[in-house]
Amino acid sequence: MSHIDRFTAYLHAYASKDIEQIAAMFAEDMTLRDWKIFVQGKAAALAETQANFDAADSIDIQLLHVYEANDAVAGELRIIVNGRDELFVVDVLDFNSAGQICAIRAFIG
């Protein structure tokens, strides 16, 4: 499986609010950073992800552009939350040698 395939699988699991599938993708020592938070460790990243899921009735993610370099993928996303709130976000995911997500950095704008 390519890193782009892993990235799109992550986006699909996120849009589906599938915390179990996401948990299987995260490395134990991962970091998660966006424009509001920074957490370290799988448990903390899953807690933040679940909080986002709980706050949204629906999440629609459209992948506009994707870029791959070595063990990282960046994607420009259009995210619609609850059918009305539109966000443009760039997600950068780093992968470890096992293909797990070891870092997510999200940038809004």
XYZ file of N, CA and C in Angstrom:
327
model
N 0.850 -1.180 0.000
C 0.000 0.000 0.000
C 0.892 1.238 0.000
N 0.620 2.181 -0.879
C 1.408 3.415 -0.937
C 0.984 4.362 0.191
N 1.818 5.347 0.448
C 1.471 6.342 1.466
C 0.248 7.154 1.036
N 0.094 7.390 -0.252
C -1.107 8.099 -0.719
C -2.344 7.249 -0.435
N -2.251 5.943 -0.643
C -3.374 5.056 -0.311
C -3.677 5.106 1.186
N -2.634 5.127 2.012
C -2.826 5.222 3.468
C -3.476 6.551 3.830
N -3.042 7.605 3.176
C -3.603 8.936 3.423
C -5.087 8.964 3.073
N -5.444 8.459 1.906
C -6.856 8.473 1.504
C -7.692 7.550 2.394
N -7.111 6.439 2.856
C -7.817 5.564 3.797
C -8.077 6.298 5.117
N -7.094 7.086 5.564
C -7.271 7.890 6.776
C -8.398 8.905 6.581
N -8.411 9.593 5.449
C -9.466 10.576 5.189
C -10.840 9.918 5.169
N -10.930 8.750 4.548
C -12.204 8.034 4.496
C -12.655 7.633 5.907
N -11.730 7.118 6.709
C -12.069 6.733 8.083
C -12.484 7.953 8.900
N -11.822 9.086 8.664
C -12.152 10.308 9.386
C -13.551 10.785 9.006
N -13.833 10.823 7.711
C -15.160 11.258 7.256
C -16.248 10.309 7.759
N -15.904 9.044 7.923
C -16.853 8.045 8.429
C -16.914 8.029 9.956
N -16.057 8.830 10.591
C -15.960 8.897 12.047
C -15.702 7.517 12.640
N -14.782 6.782 12.005
C -14.446 5.417 12.396
C -13.192 5.430 13.275
N -13.389 5.626 14.553
C -12.265 5.771 15.478
C -11.444 4.486 15.586
N -12.067 3.338 15.432
C -11.329 2.074 15.516
C -10.367 1.916 14.340
N -10.817 2.279 13.150
C -9.937 2.192 11.987
C -8.793 3.191 12.120
N -9.085 4.371 12.602
C -8.044 5.377 12.800
C -7.044 4.913 13.854
N -7.527 4.310 14.923
C -6.625 3.810 15.972
C -5.625 2.803 15.403
N -6.074 1.987 14.474
C -5.182 0.998 13.861
C -4.121 1.657 12.985
N -4.371 2.869 12.531
C -3.437 3.578 11.654
C -2.387 4.375 12.430
N -2.670 4.718 13.684
C -1.799 5.593 14.470
C -0.672 4.811 15.134
N 0.529 5.372 15.080
C 1.667 4.851 15.836
C 1.526 5.268 17.300
N 2.079 4.484 18.195
C 1.979 4.779 19.635
C 2.589 6.134 20.000
N 3.677 6.515 19.326
C 4.407 7.739 19.676
C 4.055 8.917 18.777
N 2.892 8.893 18.173
C 2.537 9.926 17.200
C 2.316 11.291 17.851
N 2.364 12.317 16.993
C 2.034 13.674 17.415
C 0.932 14.199 16.502
N 0.106 15.058 17.072
C -0.995 15.691 16.337
C -0.978 17.177 16.644
N -0.918 17.983 15.577
C -0.925 19.432 15.755
C -1.846 20.048 14.725
N -2.687 20.979 15.165
C -3.447 21.800 14.228
C -3.383 23.233 14.709
N -4.262 24.067 14.230
C -4.211 25.493 14.544
C -4.680 25.782 15.966
N -5.200 24.764 16.687
C -5.678 24.978 18.050
C -4.973 24.116 19.098
N -4.446 22.971 18.708
C -3.947 22.022 19.700
C -2.624 21.393 19.270
N -1.921 20.840 20.261
C -0.766 19.980 20.024
C -0.806 18.897 21.087
N -0.810 17.629 20.657
C -0.791 16.518 21.601
C 0.235 15.490 21.147
N 0.735 14.728 22.112
C 1.689 13.666 21.833
C 1.133 12.347 22.353
N 1.354 11.296 21.578
C 0.929 9.969 21.973
C -0.390 9.575 21.333
N -0.518 8.291 21.079
C -1.693 7.750 20.404
C -2.979 8.025 21.181
N -2.966 7.800 22.486
C -4.176 7.986 23.293
C -4.670 9.428 23.224
N -3.751 10.374 23.333
C -4.136 11.789 23.287
C -4.649 12.174 21.900
N -4.006 11.662 20.857
C -4.444 11.963 19.491
C -5.828 11.364 19.216
N -6.062 10.159 19.721
C -7.383 9.549 19.551
C -8.451 10.307 20.330
N -8.113 10.801 21.516
C -9.070 11.589 22.300
C -9.457 12.866 21.562
N -8.484 13.551 20.972
C -8.777 14.764 20.197
C -9.623 14.432 18.962
N -9.297 13.335 18.304
C -10.045 12.917 17.124
C -11.487 12.600 17.506
N -11.677 11.863 18.600
C -13.025 11.530 19.051
C -13.801 12.783 19.424
N -13.143 13.762 20.038
C -13.807 15.030 20.385
C -14.308 15.728 19.124
N -13.515 15.703 18.049
C -13.960 16.279 16.777
C -15.161 15.524 16.235
N -15.129 14.208 16.325
C -16.257 13.399 15.858
C -17.521 13.720 16.656
N -17.386 13.830 17.967
C -18.538 14.105 18.828
C -19.147 15.475 18.551
N -18.321 16.419 18.105
C -18.798 17.785 17.851
C -19.463 17.948 16.495
N -19.372 16.937 15.639
C -19.896 17.051 14.273
C -20.915 15.957 13.991
N -22.035 16.366 13.421
C -23.010 15.370 12.969
C -22.523 14.690 11.696
N -21.889 15.475 10.822
C -21.371 14.913 9.570
C -20.089 15.627 9.177
N -19.231 14.860 8.490
C -17.957 15.386 7.993
C -17.798 14.892 6.563
N -17.712 15.835 5.631
C -17.471 15.485 4.225
C -16.103 16.030 3.850
N -15.236 15.173 3.333
C -13.876 15.572 2.979
C -13.658 15.349 1.498
N -13.258 16.406 0.815
C -12.888 16.319 -0.598
C -11.395 16.577 -0.705
N -10.692 15.636 -1.321
C -9.255 15.775 -1.544
C -9.056 16.557 -2.834
N -8.518 17.770 -2.712
C -8.336 18.645 -3.875
C -7.006 18.393 -4.576
N -5.938 18.241 -3.782
C -4.603 17.984 -4.320
C -3.856 17.119 -3.314
N -2.948 16.295 -3.823
C -2.147 15.463 -2.938
C -0.705 15.447 -3.438
N 0.213 15.453 -2.482
C 1.639 15.473 -2.789
C 2.324 14.446 -1.904
N 3.281 13.714 -2.479
C 3.994 12.686 -1.725
C 5.496 12.928 -1.829
N 6.187 12.759 -0.705
C 7.645 12.874 -0.674
C 8.175 11.949 0.410
N 8.995 11.003 0.027
C 9.597 10.050 0.966
C 8.535 9.419 1.857
N 8.572 9.695 3.141
C 7.630 9.081 4.076
C 6.558 10.058 4.541
N 6.169 10.979 3.667
C 5.160 11.967 4.026
C 4.218 12.223 2.856
N 3.000 12.611 3.200
C 1.993 12.994 2.208
C 1.349 14.281 2.699
N 1.128 15.204 1.780
C 0.388 16.430 2.073
C -0.824 16.480 1.162
N -1.932 16.867 1.731
C -3.142 16.965 0.934
C -3.889 18.245 1.227
N -4.340 18.897 0.154
C -5.206 20.056 0.290
C -6.636 19.541 0.316
N -7.377 19.907 1.357
C -8.704 19.356 1.596
C -9.764 20.457 1.666
N -10.931 20.119 1.194
C -12.137 20.929 1.427
C -13.008 20.087 2.345
N -13.272 20.614 3.529
C -14.024 19.882 4.536
C -15.324 20.630 4.813
N -16.422 19.899 4.748
C -17.735 20.461 5.075
C -18.215 19.761 6.344
N -18.420 20.529 7.386
C -18.880 19.997 8.664
C -20.346 20.350 8.834
N -21.126 19.346 9.163
C -22.561 19.515 9.395
C -23.291 20.097 8.189
N -22.779 19.841 7.001
C -23.432 20.277 5.779
C -23.394 21.767 5.513
N -22.690 22.521 6.366
C -22.716 23.972 6.189
C -21.401 24.697 6.459
N -20.572 24.187 7.345
C -19.335 24.872 7.713
C -18.199 24.383 6.822
N -17.687 25.282 5.971
C -16.657 24.923 4.996
C -15.286 25.350 5.502
N -14.346 24.407 5.457
C -12.960 24.668 5.832
C -12.049 24.220 4.702
N -11.015 24.989 4.457
C -9.942 24.549 3.566
C -8.733 24.292 4.453
N -8.201 23.081 4.355
C -7.162 22.621 5.264
C -6.085 21.901 4.457
N -4.850 22.031 4.899
C -3.771 21.196 4.384
C -3.353 20.278 5.518
N -3.453 18.972 5.277
C -2.984 17.967 6.218
C -1.659 17.413 5.715
N -0.687 17.331 6.615
C 0.601 16.705 6.316
C 0.731 15.519 7.258
N 0.849 14.330 6.690
C 0.988 13.106 7.470
C 2.362 12.501 7.229
N 3.039 12.144 8.316
C 4.306 11.417 8.254
C 4.028 9.967 8.633
N 4.745 9.053 7.986
C 4.576 7.631 8.223
C 5.882 7.027 8.720
N 5.773 6.078 9.644
C 6.966 5.375 10.106
C 7.266 4.193 9.186
N 8.292 3.431 9.513
C 8.712 2.333 8.639
C 7.682 1.208 8.564
N 6.761 1.153 9.529
C 5.687 0.155 9.517
C 4.457 0.636 8.752
N 4.518 1.879 8.235
C 3.386 2.424 7.493
C 2.323 3.057 8.369
N 2.624 3.215 9.667
C 1.682 3.859 10.576
C 1.872 5.378 10.539
N 0.821 6.089 10.832
C 0.891 7.549 10.916
C 1.623 7.906 12.208
N 2.737 8.623 12.072
C 3.508 9.010 13.253
C 3.419 10.510 13.543
N 2.903 11.287 12.587
C 2.688 12.714 12.825
C 1.620 13.225 11.871
N 0.765 14.082 12.408
C -0.213 14.815 11.595
C -0.062 16.281 11.952
N 0.087 17.084 10.907
C 0.110 18.535 11.084
C -0.967 19.090 10.152
N -1.898 19.853 10.715
C -3.004 20.399 9.928
C -2.938 21.915 9.959
N -3.106 22.509 8.794
C -3.012 23.959 8.630
C -4.299 24.450 7.973
N -4.907 25.464 8.546
C -6.165 25.993 8.016
C -5.864 27.203 7.142
N -6.698 27.366 6.127
C -6.555 28.583 5.324
C -6.654 28.355 3.854
